[in-house]
Coordinates of C-alpha atoms in Angstrom, one line a residue:
M7 CA -68.2 77.7 -79.9
S8 CA -70.7 75.9 -78.7
L9 CA -72.5 75.0 -74.8
E10 CA -74.3 72.7 -75.2
Q11 CA -72.4 69.9 -73.9
Y12 CA -73.4 71.8 -70.7
G13 CA -77.0 72.0 -72.1
I14 CA -77.3 75.6 -72.8
K15 CA -78.6 76.0 -75.2
S16 CA -78.7 78.7 -78.5
T17 CA -77.0 81.4 -76.6
K18 CA -75.2 84.0 -77.6
I19 CA -71.3 83.7 -76.4
H20 CA -68.7 86.5 -75.4
Y21 CA -65.6 84.0 -75.2
Q22 CA -62.5 85.6 -73.6
L23 CA -63.2 89.1 -74.0
S24 CA -60.5 91.8 -72.4
S25 CA -61.7 93.4 -69.5
E26 CA -62.1 96.7 -71.5
D27 CA -64.1 94.8 -73.8
L28 CA -66.4 93.2 -70.4
Q29 CA -66.6 97.2 -68.6
R30 CA -67.6 99.1 -71.9
I31 CA -70.5 96.1 -72.0
T32 CA -70.8 96.4 -67.8
I33 CA -71.4 100.2 -68.7
E34 CA -73.3 99.8 -71.6
K35 CA -76.2 96.9 -70.1
G36 CA -76.7 99.5 -67.2
Q37 CA -75.4 97.0 -64.3
G38 CA -71.9 99.9 -63.8
V39 CA -70.2 103.0 -63.3
K40 CA -66.9 103.7 -64.3
A41 CA -64.9 105.5 -61.4
S42 CA -63.1 108.6 -61.5
S43 CA -59.7 106.2 -61.6
G44 CA -61.1 104.7 -64.0
A45 CA -62.3 101.9 -62.8
L46 CA -65.4 99.9 -62.6
A47 CA -67.8 100.2 -60.3
V48 CA -70.5 97.5 -59.4
N49 CA -73.5 96.7 -56.5
T50 CA -73.6 93.3 -56.2
G51 CA -77.2 93.9 -55.2
E52 CA -78.9 91.6 -52.4
F53 CA -75.2 89.4 -51.5
T54 CA -72.1 91.6 -51.3
G55 CA -70.5 88.3 -48.4
R56 CA -70.4 85.0 -48.5
S57 CA -73.9 83.4 -47.4
P58 CA -72.3 80.2 -45.7
K59 CA -75.9 78.4 -44.8
D60 CA -76.1 78.4 -48.3
R61 CA -72.9 76.3 -49.7
F62 CA -73.1 73.0 -50.1
I63 CA -71.4 69.9 -51.8
V64 CA -72.0 66.9 -53.3
K65 CA -72.9 64.2 -51.3
D66 CA -71.2 60.8 -53.7
A67 CA -68.2 58.0 -53.2
I68 CA -66.2 60.4 -54.2
T69 CA -66.6 62.8 -50.7
E70 CA -69.1 60.2 -48.2
D71 CA -66.5 58.7 -46.1
K72 CA -63.4 62.1 -46.9
V73 CA -65.6 65.4 -45.7
W74 CA -65.9 67.1 -42.5
W75 CA -69.6 67.1 -43.1
G76 CA -72.4 69.1 -41.1
T77 CA -72.7 72.9 -40.5
I78 CA -70.3 73.6 -43.1
N79 CA -69.9 70.9 -45.4
I80 CA -74.0 70.7 -46.0
P81 CA -74.6 67.6 -47.7
F82 CA -76.6 68.0 -51.9
S83 CA -78.0 64.8 -53.1
S84 CA -77.1 63.8 -56.7
E85 CA -80.6 63.5 -57.4
N86 CA -81.3 67.0 -56.6
F87 CA -78.4 69.2 -58.0
D88 CA -78.9 66.8 -61.5
K89 CA -82.2 69.1 -61.5
L90 CA -81.4 71.6 -60.2
Y91 CA -78.5 72.0 -62.9
D92 CA -80.9 71.7 -65.6
K93 CA -82.7 74.2 -64.6
V94 CA -80.2 76.8 -64.9
V95 CA -78.9 76.0 -68.2
E96 CA -82.1 76.2 -69.2
Y97 CA -82.3 79.3 -68.0
L98 CA -79.1 80.9 -69.2
S99 CA -80.1 79.3 -72.5
N100 CA -81.5 81.3 -75.1
K101 CA -79.5 84.0 -73.6
E102 CA -76.6 86.3 -73.5
V103 CA -73.8 84.4 -71.8
F104 CA -70.1 85.2 -70.6
V105 CA -67.4 82.4 -71.3
R106 CA -63.8 83.4 -69.4
D107 CA -60.5 79.7 -69.9
C108 CA -58.3 80.4 -67.6
Y109 CA -56.8 78.5 -64.5
A110 CA -55.9 78.3 -61.1
C111 CA -52.3 76.7 -59.5
A112 CA -49.8 79.0 -60.6
D113 CA -46.2 75.7 -59.8
A114 CA -47.4 73.8 -62.9
D115 CA -48.0 70.2 -61.7
Y116 CA -50.5 71.7 -59.5
K117 CA -52.7 73.3 -62.8
L118 CA -56.5 73.4 -62.7
N119 CA -57.8 74.1 -66.2
I120 CA -61.4 76.2 -65.5
R121 CA -64.2 77.3 -67.7
V122 CA -66.4 79.7 -66.5
I123 CA -70.2 80.6 -67.5
N124 CA -70.7 84.1 -66.2
E125 CA -75.0 85.6 -66.9
Y126 CA -73.5 89.0 -65.9
P127 CA -70.0 90.7 -68.0
W128 CA -69.1 91.6 -64.9
S129 CA -69.5 88.7 -63.5
N130 CA -66.1 87.4 -66.3
M131 CA -64.0 90.2 -65.1
F132 CA -63.9 89.7 -61.8
A133 CA -63.2 86.2 -63.0
Y134 CA -60.3 86.9 -65.7
N135 CA -58.9 89.4 -62.7
M136 CA -58.4 86.5 -60.3
F137 CA -57.7 83.6 -61.9
L138 CA -54.7 83.5 -63.6
R139 CA -54.7 84.0 -67.2
P140 CA -53.5 81.3 -70.0
T141 CA -51.6 82.2 -73.1
T142 CA -53.2 81.8 -76.3
E143 CA -50.2 78.7 -77.0
E144 CA -52.4 77.7 -74.2
L145 CA -55.8 78.5 -75.0
E146 CA -55.6 76.7 -78.2
Q147 CA -54.6 73.4 -76.6
F148 CA -56.7 73.3 -73.0
E149 CA -59.7 71.5 -71.9
A150 CA -61.1 72.6 -69.0
Q151 CA -60.7 70.3 -65.6
W152 CA -64.2 71.5 -63.6
T153 CA -66.5 74.3 -64.3
V154 CA -68.0 77.1 -63.3
I155 CA -71.8 77.7 -63.6
N156 CA -72.4 81.7 -63.0
A157 CA -76.8 83.0 -62.5
P158 CA -76.9 85.3 -60.2
S159 CA -80.3 86.0 -61.3
F160 CA -81.9 82.2 -61.0
M161 CA -83.3 82.1 -58.5
A162 CA -83.7 78.3 -56.9
D163 CA -87.3 77.3 -54.9
A164 CA -86.1 75.7 -51.6
N165 CA -89.1 73.9 -51.2
V166 CA -88.4 72.2 -54.4
D167 CA -85.3 72.8 -55.3
G168 CA -83.5 70.8 -51.4
T169 CA -82.1 74.4 -51.0
R170 CA -81.9 76.3 -47.7
Q171 CA -83.5 79.6 -49.5
H172 CA -83.0 81.3 -53.3
N173 CA -79.9 81.4 -53.6
F174 CA -76.3 78.8 -53.6
A175 CA -73.8 77.6 -54.0
I176 CA -72.6 73.5 -54.8
L177 CA -69.8 72.1 -55.0
N178 CA -69.8 68.2 -57.2
F179 CA -66.5 66.7 -56.7
T180 CA -67.6 63.6 -59.4
K181 CA -68.8 65.9 -61.8
K182 CA -65.8 68.3 -61.3
I183 CA -68.7 71.8 -61.6
A184 CA -69.4 74.8 -58.6
L185 CA -72.6 75.9 -59.6
I186 CA -74.1 79.4 -58.2
G187 CA -77.7 81.2 -58.4
G188 CA -79.3 83.3 -56.6
T189 CA -76.1 86.2 -55.2
G190 CA -74.0 88.1 -57.5
Y191 CA -71.6 88.8 -54.7
T192 CA -68.8 87.5 -56.7
G193 CA -65.9 86.8 -54.1
E194 CA -68.7 82.8 -54.6
I195 CA -66.8 82.1 -57.7
K196 CA -63.2 81.9 -56.8
K197 CA -64.7 80.4 -53.1
G198 CA -66.4 78.1 -55.0
I199 CA -62.6 76.7 -56.7
F200 CA -60.7 76.7 -54.1
S201 CA -63.0 74.5 -51.8
A202 CA -62.2 72.1 -53.7
L203 CA -59.0 73.0 -54.5
N204 CA -58.8 72.4 -50.4
F205 CA -60.4 69.1 -51.0
I206 CA -58.4 68.2 -54.2
L207 CA -54.8 69.1 -53.3
P208 CA -54.7 67.4 -49.7
V209 CA -56.8 64.5 -51.1
E210 CA -55.2 63.9 -54.3
K211 CA -51.5 65.7 -53.6
N212 CA -51.0 65.7 -50.3
T213 CA -49.7 69.4 -51.0
L214 CA -51.3 71.6 -47.5
P215 CA -53.5 74.1 -49.3
M216 CA -54.2 77.3 -46.9
H217 CA -56.2 80.7 -47.0
C218 CA -53.0 83.1 -46.1
S219 CA -51.1 85.5 -48.6
A220 CA -47.4 85.1 -48.9
N221 CA -44.6 87.3 -50.1
V222 CA -40.3 87.1 -50.5
G223 CA -37.7 88.7 -49.8
K224 CA -35.4 89.8 -52.1
A225 CA -32.6 86.3 -50.0
G226 CA -35.7 84.5 -51.3
D227 CA -37.2 83.5 -47.9
T228 CA -40.7 82.7 -47.6
A229 CA -43.0 84.9 -45.9
I230 CA -46.7 83.1 -45.2
F231 CA -49.9 84.8 -43.4
F232 CA -53.0 83.4 -42.3
G233 CA -55.4 85.9 -41.6
L234 CA -59.9 85.8 -41.9
S235 CA -60.9 89.0 -43.3
G236 CA -60.7 92.1 -41.9
T237 CA -57.6 91.8 -39.5
G238 CA -54.8 92.8 -42.2
K239 CA -53.7 90.1 -44.6
T240 CA -54.6 91.8 -48.1
T241 CA -52.6 95.1 -46.0
L242 CA -49.7 93.1 -44.2
S243 CA -48.2 91.1 -47.4
T244 CA -48.6 93.9 -50.0
D245 CA -44.5 94.9 -49.0
A246 CA -43.2 97.6 -51.5
N247 CA -39.7 96.3 -49.8
R248 CA -41.1 92.6 -50.6
S249 CA -42.3 90.5 -53.9
L250 CA -46.1 89.2 -53.8
I251 CA -46.6 85.9 -54.8
G252 CA -50.1 86.5 -53.5
D253 CA -53.0 87.2 -50.7
D254 CA -55.5 84.5 -49.9
E255 CA -54.7 80.9 -51.5
H256 CA -51.8 78.9 -52.0
G257 CA -50.7 75.8 -51.6
W258 CA -47.4 74.5 -50.1
T259 CA -46.1 71.2 -51.8
N260 CA -43.3 68.6 -50.4
E261 CA -40.6 69.9 -52.2
N262 CA -41.2 73.5 -49.2
S263 CA -43.0 75.6 -51.9
V264 CA -46.1 77.9 -52.2
F265 CA -47.6 79.2 -54.5
N266 CA -50.1 81.3 -56.0
F267 CA -53.9 79.1 -56.3
E268 CA -54.8 82.7 -58.1
G269 CA -53.8 85.6 -61.0
G270 CA -55.3 88.7 -58.1
C271 CA -56.5 90.3 -55.0
Y272 CA -59.2 90.5 -53.7
A273 CA -58.9 93.2 -51.2
K274 CA -60.9 95.5 -48.5
V275 CA -61.4 98.6 -49.2
I276 CA -63.3 100.4 -45.7
N277 CA -61.0 103.4 -44.5
L278 CA -58.6 102.3 -47.5
S279 CA -56.1 105.2 -48.0
R280 CA -53.3 106.0 -49.8
D281 CA -51.5 107.1 -47.0
K282 CA -51.3 103.9 -45.5
E283 CA -52.1 101.2 -47.9
P284 CA -50.1 102.7 -51.3
E285 CA -49.9 99.1 -53.1
I286 CA -53.5 99.2 -52.5
Y287 CA -54.9 102.2 -53.5
D288 CA -52.4 102.6 -56.8
A289 CA -54.0 99.5 -57.7
I290 CA -57.5 101.2 -58.4
K291 CA -56.7 101.7 -61.9
P292 CA -59.2 100.5 -65.3
G293 CA -58.9 97.0 -64.6
A294 CA -59.5 97.0 -61.1
I295 CA -63.4 96.1 -59.6
L296 CA -65.1 98.0 -57.0
E297 CA -67.7 96.6 -55.4
N298 CA -70.7 98.5 -52.8
V299 CA -68.5 101.7 -52.8
I300 CA -70.5 104.8 -52.9
L301 CA -70.0 107.6 -55.3
N302 CA -69.9 110.9 -55.3
D303 CA -71.0 112.9 -59.0
A304 CA -67.2 112.8 -59.7
G305 CA -67.0 109.3 -60.2
E306 CA -65.3 109.1 -55.8
V307 CA -64.8 106.8 -53.7
N308 CA -66.0 107.7 -49.9
F309 CA -64.2 104.7 -48.1
E310 CA -65.1 104.9 -45.2
D311 CA -68.9 105.4 -46.5
T312 CA -70.2 102.3 -45.5
Y313 CA -74.3 102.7 -46.1
I314 CA -74.2 99.6 -48.3
T315 CA -72.0 97.0 -46.7
Q316 CA -68.8 96.8 -44.1
N317 CA -67.5 94.9 -46.6
T318 CA -66.2 97.7 -49.8
R319 CA -63.7 95.3 -51.6
V320 CA -61.8 96.2 -54.9
S321 CA -60.6 93.1 -56.9
Y322 CA -57.8 93.5 -59.8
P323 CA -55.1 91.9 -61.5
I324 CA -51.9 90.8 -59.8
H325 CA -49.8 92.8 -62.3
H326 CA -51.5 96.0 -60.8
I327 CA -49.2 95.7 -57.9
E328 CA -45.5 96.6 -59.1
N329 CA -43.4 94.2 -56.9
I330 CA -44.6 90.9 -57.6
K331 CA -42.5 87.7 -58.0
V332 CA -43.2 86.0 -61.5
P333 CA -44.5 83.6 -61.6
S334 CA -46.4 83.7 -58.0
V335 CA -44.4 80.3 -56.1
G336 CA -41.7 80.9 -53.6
K337 CA -40.0 78.9 -52.0
N338 CA -37.9 77.8 -48.2
P339 CA -40.5 79.7 -46.2
K340 CA -39.1 80.6 -42.4
N341 CA -41.8 82.6 -41.1
I342 CA -45.8 82.1 -40.7
F343 CA -47.8 84.6 -39.1
F344 CA -51.3 83.6 -37.3
L345 CA -52.7 87.1 -37.8
T346 CA -56.3 88.0 -35.5
A347 CA -58.2 91.4 -35.3
D348 CA -58.0 91.3 -31.3
A349 CA -61.6 93.1 -30.6
F350 CA -60.7 92.2 -27.1
G351 CA -57.5 93.7 -26.4
V352 CA -55.7 91.2 -24.9
I353 CA -53.7 88.6 -27.1
P354 CA -50.1 90.1 -26.8
P355 CA -49.3 92.4 -30.7
I356 CA -47.0 89.9 -30.9
S357 CA -46.1 86.9 -30.2
K358 CA -43.2 83.4 -30.7
L359 CA -46.1 80.3 -30.6
T360 CA -44.3 76.6 -30.0
P361 CA -45.5 73.3 -32.7
S362 CA -48.3 72.7 -30.5
Q363 CA -49.3 76.7 -30.1
A364 CA -49.0 76.7 -33.2
A365 CA -51.1 73.8 -34.5
Y366 CA -54.0 74.5 -31.5
H367 CA -54.4 78.3 -32.8
F368 CA -55.1 76.9 -36.7
I369 CA -57.2 74.2 -36.0
S370 CA -58.6 77.8 -33.6
G371 CA -58.4 79.9 -36.4
Y372 CA -60.1 83.0 -33.5
T373 CA -60.4 86.8 -34.1
A374 CA -63.5 89.0 -32.9
K375 CA -66.2 91.1 -34.5
V376 CA -67.6 93.9 -33.5
A377 CA -70.7 96.3 -33.5
G378 CA -71.3 96.7 -36.9
T379 CA -70.5 93.9 -38.4
E380 CA -73.0 91.8 -38.3
A381 CA -77.3 92.2 -37.2
G382 CA -77.6 92.6 -33.5
I383 CA -74.0 92.8 -32.4
K384 CA -73.3 95.1 -29.9
E385 CA -70.2 94.0 -27.8
P386 CA -67.1 92.2 -29.7
Q387 CA -67.8 88.8 -29.8
P388 CA -64.8 85.6 -30.1
S389 CA -65.2 83.4 -33.8
F390 CA -63.3 81.0 -34.4
S391 CA -62.9 79.5 -38.3
A392 CA -61.2 76.7 -38.2
C393 CA -57.4 76.9 -40.4
F394 CA -58.3 80.3 -40.3
G395 CA -61.0 79.5 -44.1
A396 CA -63.1 76.8 -42.2
P397 CA -65.9 77.6 -45.3
F398 CA -63.5 76.2 -47.0
M399 CA -62.5 73.3 -45.7
P400 CA -64.8 70.2 -46.9
L401 CA -61.9 67.8 -44.6
H402 CA -61.7 67.9 -41.5
P403 CA -59.4 70.5 -39.4
A404 CA -56.8 68.6 -38.1
K405 CA -56.4 67.1 -41.6
Y406 CA -54.9 70.4 -42.2
A407 CA -53.5 70.8 -39.2
E408 CA -50.9 67.7 -39.6
M409 CA -49.9 68.6 -42.1
L410 CA -49.4 71.9 -40.8
S411 CA -47.1 70.7 -38.5
N412 CA -45.5 68.6 -40.2
K413 CA -44.2 70.9 -42.4
M414 CA -43.2 73.4 -39.8
I415 CA -41.4 70.6 -39.2
A416 CA -39.9 69.9 -41.5
A417 CA -39.0 73.2 -43.0
G418 CA -38.0 74.6 -39.6
V419 CA -40.7 77.5 -39.6
N420 CA -41.0 80.0 -37.2
V421 CA -44.5 81.2 -36.3
W422 CA -45.8 84.4 -35.3
L423 CA -49.3 85.1 -33.5
I424 CA -50.1 88.7 -34.7
N425 CA -52.3 90.6 -33.1
T426 CA -53.7 93.4 -35.3
G427 CA -57.0 93.9 -33.2
W428 CA -57.4 96.5 -30.3
T429 CA -54.9 97.9 -27.4
G430 CA -54.8 99.3 -24.7
G431 CA -58.5 99.0 -23.5
P432 CA -61.4 96.3 -25.4
Y433 CA -63.5 97.4 -28.5
G434 CA -64.6 101.5 -27.3
V435 CA -62.4 101.2 -25.4
G436 CA -59.7 100.6 -26.6
T437 CA -57.9 101.9 -30.4
R438 CA -56.7 99.5 -33.3
M439 CA -53.1 98.9 -33.4
E440 CA -51.0 101.1 -35.5
L441 CA -51.0 99.8 -38.8
K442 CA -46.9 101.4 -39.0
Y443 CA -45.9 99.2 -35.5
T444 CA -47.2 96.2 -37.0
R445 CA -44.8 96.7 -40.2
A446 CA -41.8 97.5 -37.3
M447 CA -43.0 93.6 -35.7
I448 CA -43.4 91.8 -38.5
N449 CA -40.3 94.4 -40.3
A450 CA -38.3 92.9 -36.4
V451 CA -39.4 89.0 -37.5
L452 CA -38.1 89.1 -41.3
D453 CA -35.2 90.9 -40.7
G454 CA -34.1 88.4 -37.6
D455 CA -34.4 91.3 -34.8
L456 CA -36.1 89.0 -32.4
G457 CA -33.9 85.5 -31.9
L458 CA -34.1 83.3 -31.3
Y459 CA -36.3 82.1 -27.6
N460 CA -34.8 83.6 -24.5
Y461 CA -35.3 84.6 -21.1
D462 CA -34.1 87.2 -21.4
D463 CA -35.7 88.4 -24.3
Y464 CA -38.6 87.0 -23.8
H465 CA -41.4 87.0 -21.8
I466 CA -44.2 84.2 -21.5
H467 CA -47.4 85.2 -20.3
S468 CA -49.7 84.3 -17.6
V469 CA -52.2 83.4 -19.4
F470 CA -52.5 82.6 -22.9
G471 CA -49.1 80.4 -22.1
V472 CA -46.9 82.3 -26.0
A473 CA -43.9 84.0 -25.4
Q474 CA -44.0 87.8 -26.2
P475 CA -40.4 89.6 -26.9
R476 CA -39.5 92.5 -23.9
S477 CA -37.9 94.6 -27.2
C478 CA -38.5 95.1 -30.8
P479 CA -37.4 97.7 -33.1
G480 CA -39.6 100.6 -34.7
V481 CA -42.5 99.8 -31.3
P482 CA -42.6 101.1 -28.0
T483 CA -41.6 98.8 -25.4
S484 CA -45.4 99.7 -23.7
V485 CA -47.5 98.6 -26.9
L486 CA -45.9 94.8 -26.9
S487 CA -47.8 94.4 -23.2
P488 CA -51.2 94.6 -24.0
R489 CA -51.8 94.5 -19.7
A490 CA -49.7 97.4 -19.0
T491 CA -51.8 98.7 -21.7
W492 CA -54.9 99.0 -19.8
N493 CA -53.9 100.3 -16.2
D494 CA -56.3 98.4 -14.7
D495 CA -55.1 94.9 -14.6
K496 CA -58.5 93.4 -12.6
A497 CA -60.0 94.5 -15.4
Y498 CA -57.7 93.3 -17.9
Y499 CA -57.0 89.6 -17.1
T500 CA -61.2 89.6 -16.6
T501 CA -61.5 90.0 -19.8
A502 CA -58.6 87.9 -21.0
F503 CA -59.6 84.4 -18.7
K504 CA -62.9 85.4 -20.6
L505 CA -61.6 84.7 -23.9
T506 CA -59.4 82.4 -22.6
N507 CA -62.8 80.1 -21.6
A508 CA -64.1 80.6 -25.7
F509 CA -60.8 79.6 -26.9
R510 CA -61.7 76.2 -24.8
E511 CA -64.9 76.3 -25.0
N512 CA -64.6 76.1 -28.6
F513 CA -61.7 73.3 -28.4
K514 CA -64.2 70.6 -27.6
K515 CA -65.1 69.3 -30.9
F516 CA -61.6 68.9 -31.6
E517 CA -60.2 67.7 -29.2
M518 CA -60.9 63.8 -29.8
H519 CA -58.9 64.0 -33.0
C520 CA -56.1 66.2 -32.3
S521 CA -52.9 64.4 -29.9
E522 CA -51.7 65.0 -26.0
E523 CA -49.5 67.8 -27.3
I524 CA -51.5 70.1 -29.4
R525 CA -53.9 69.9 -26.7
R526 CA -51.3 72.0 -24.7
G527 CA -51.1 74.4 -26.7
G528 CA -54.1 75.8 -25.5
P529 CA -54.2 78.5 -23.2
Q530 CA -54.7 76.9 -19.2
R531 CA -55.7 79.1 -16.2
Y532 CA -59.5 78.7 -15.4
A533 CA -61.6 82.4 -14.6
F534 CA -63.0 81.5 -11.4

């Protein structure tokens, strides 16, 4: 094949290699090692996570009036894109590159064909894991609709190229290109396409894109889990008793079906154990890629070691999970879970939301940062990411919230706020909510054990206004009331009011775009 249509000339092209071949080449080049599990272990270099300040969207006729421009969606000129693109393809010319044709969106009506061009073999293996894999027959007729060009070793010159620094991830909706350079973090590849779909689906297909995981029960009931990194989105949707649809990126159609964008999973592995997360642990085998983990001399991973980063990861094709939905499409969503890791320890472990509260919390997208996750953080800090995925949402959050509200009402979906964070006090005093209790709460919802809201079975939280179940199978009653776990009412309410004020302060930038009903979905009381 030739890549000259992209401006990449005289290259040695490896097309559609197997994961086995890509792992072998990676090891031969000294870019990775084989772990004792048989998985490939790599170090992504300078960047061990995404770099949101270096994510750009080309501002042109397609995007100018539709994208919500600002510090999340940073404009980039067409002229600068063209110049930088020419530099990147010139850099890749006369080199060895790895090319993969794949696609996103498991629902055939929404399928997006993608060609991925990588400088590194393990980046191409990541694309094999994370995107959907065409059949031989599909490859014969394959025509790429979007192209990802990924050159980790190419460094931009910020003074000349219009970037902030040497790394960049740029989307061009007119040319349908995701251009990534200066970073080896593979998450930029999948999130580039996710961001593109977050524009394409609502604008062109009237379909809601969601940063969520999803699974389906034996009765065909689909559950959706929204949550930011570290809240348990992957862990809680990977359930031996329910078929996994996907762990991160989905669309909700007008036909009331939910489909996975991806063909794989990208899970955090910090403190991973077979006892707590057996499905993910057992997915780490030949074909999986471990990122930034520490191995001993025998090739065994120390999942507790965060010397390189707390954001240690594994990618694997979805078929590494035994209980999956094939194809990755579910129907009839019945329950939506908003997951938050509240490090202040004041949000109830489970509560039921009204439609206005659901819209408010969806737009807010709350979780918390704790000490050690970022430089300079010494105590818990509230962190808000609109729609539980602001860095990937090109449109105004109110657009996605409106679509979600309409779908929730039309489908009669129940929405629940789940705190997977701290109980018995804030981070440093209390303890992390036990996974077995969180699973028991979710199972109670899915089994219909919590029922409809009524005064006898639910209590309205005096600060957050949400409905707390008074009891839940498999969970001690004392755990259900965050105030009771503190044993210090004054300290609890002081901290709770502090957090509600952070909610209101964050929501100010959205108020003018939201109805009075949505605004009333937030905490109502002020701290004095």
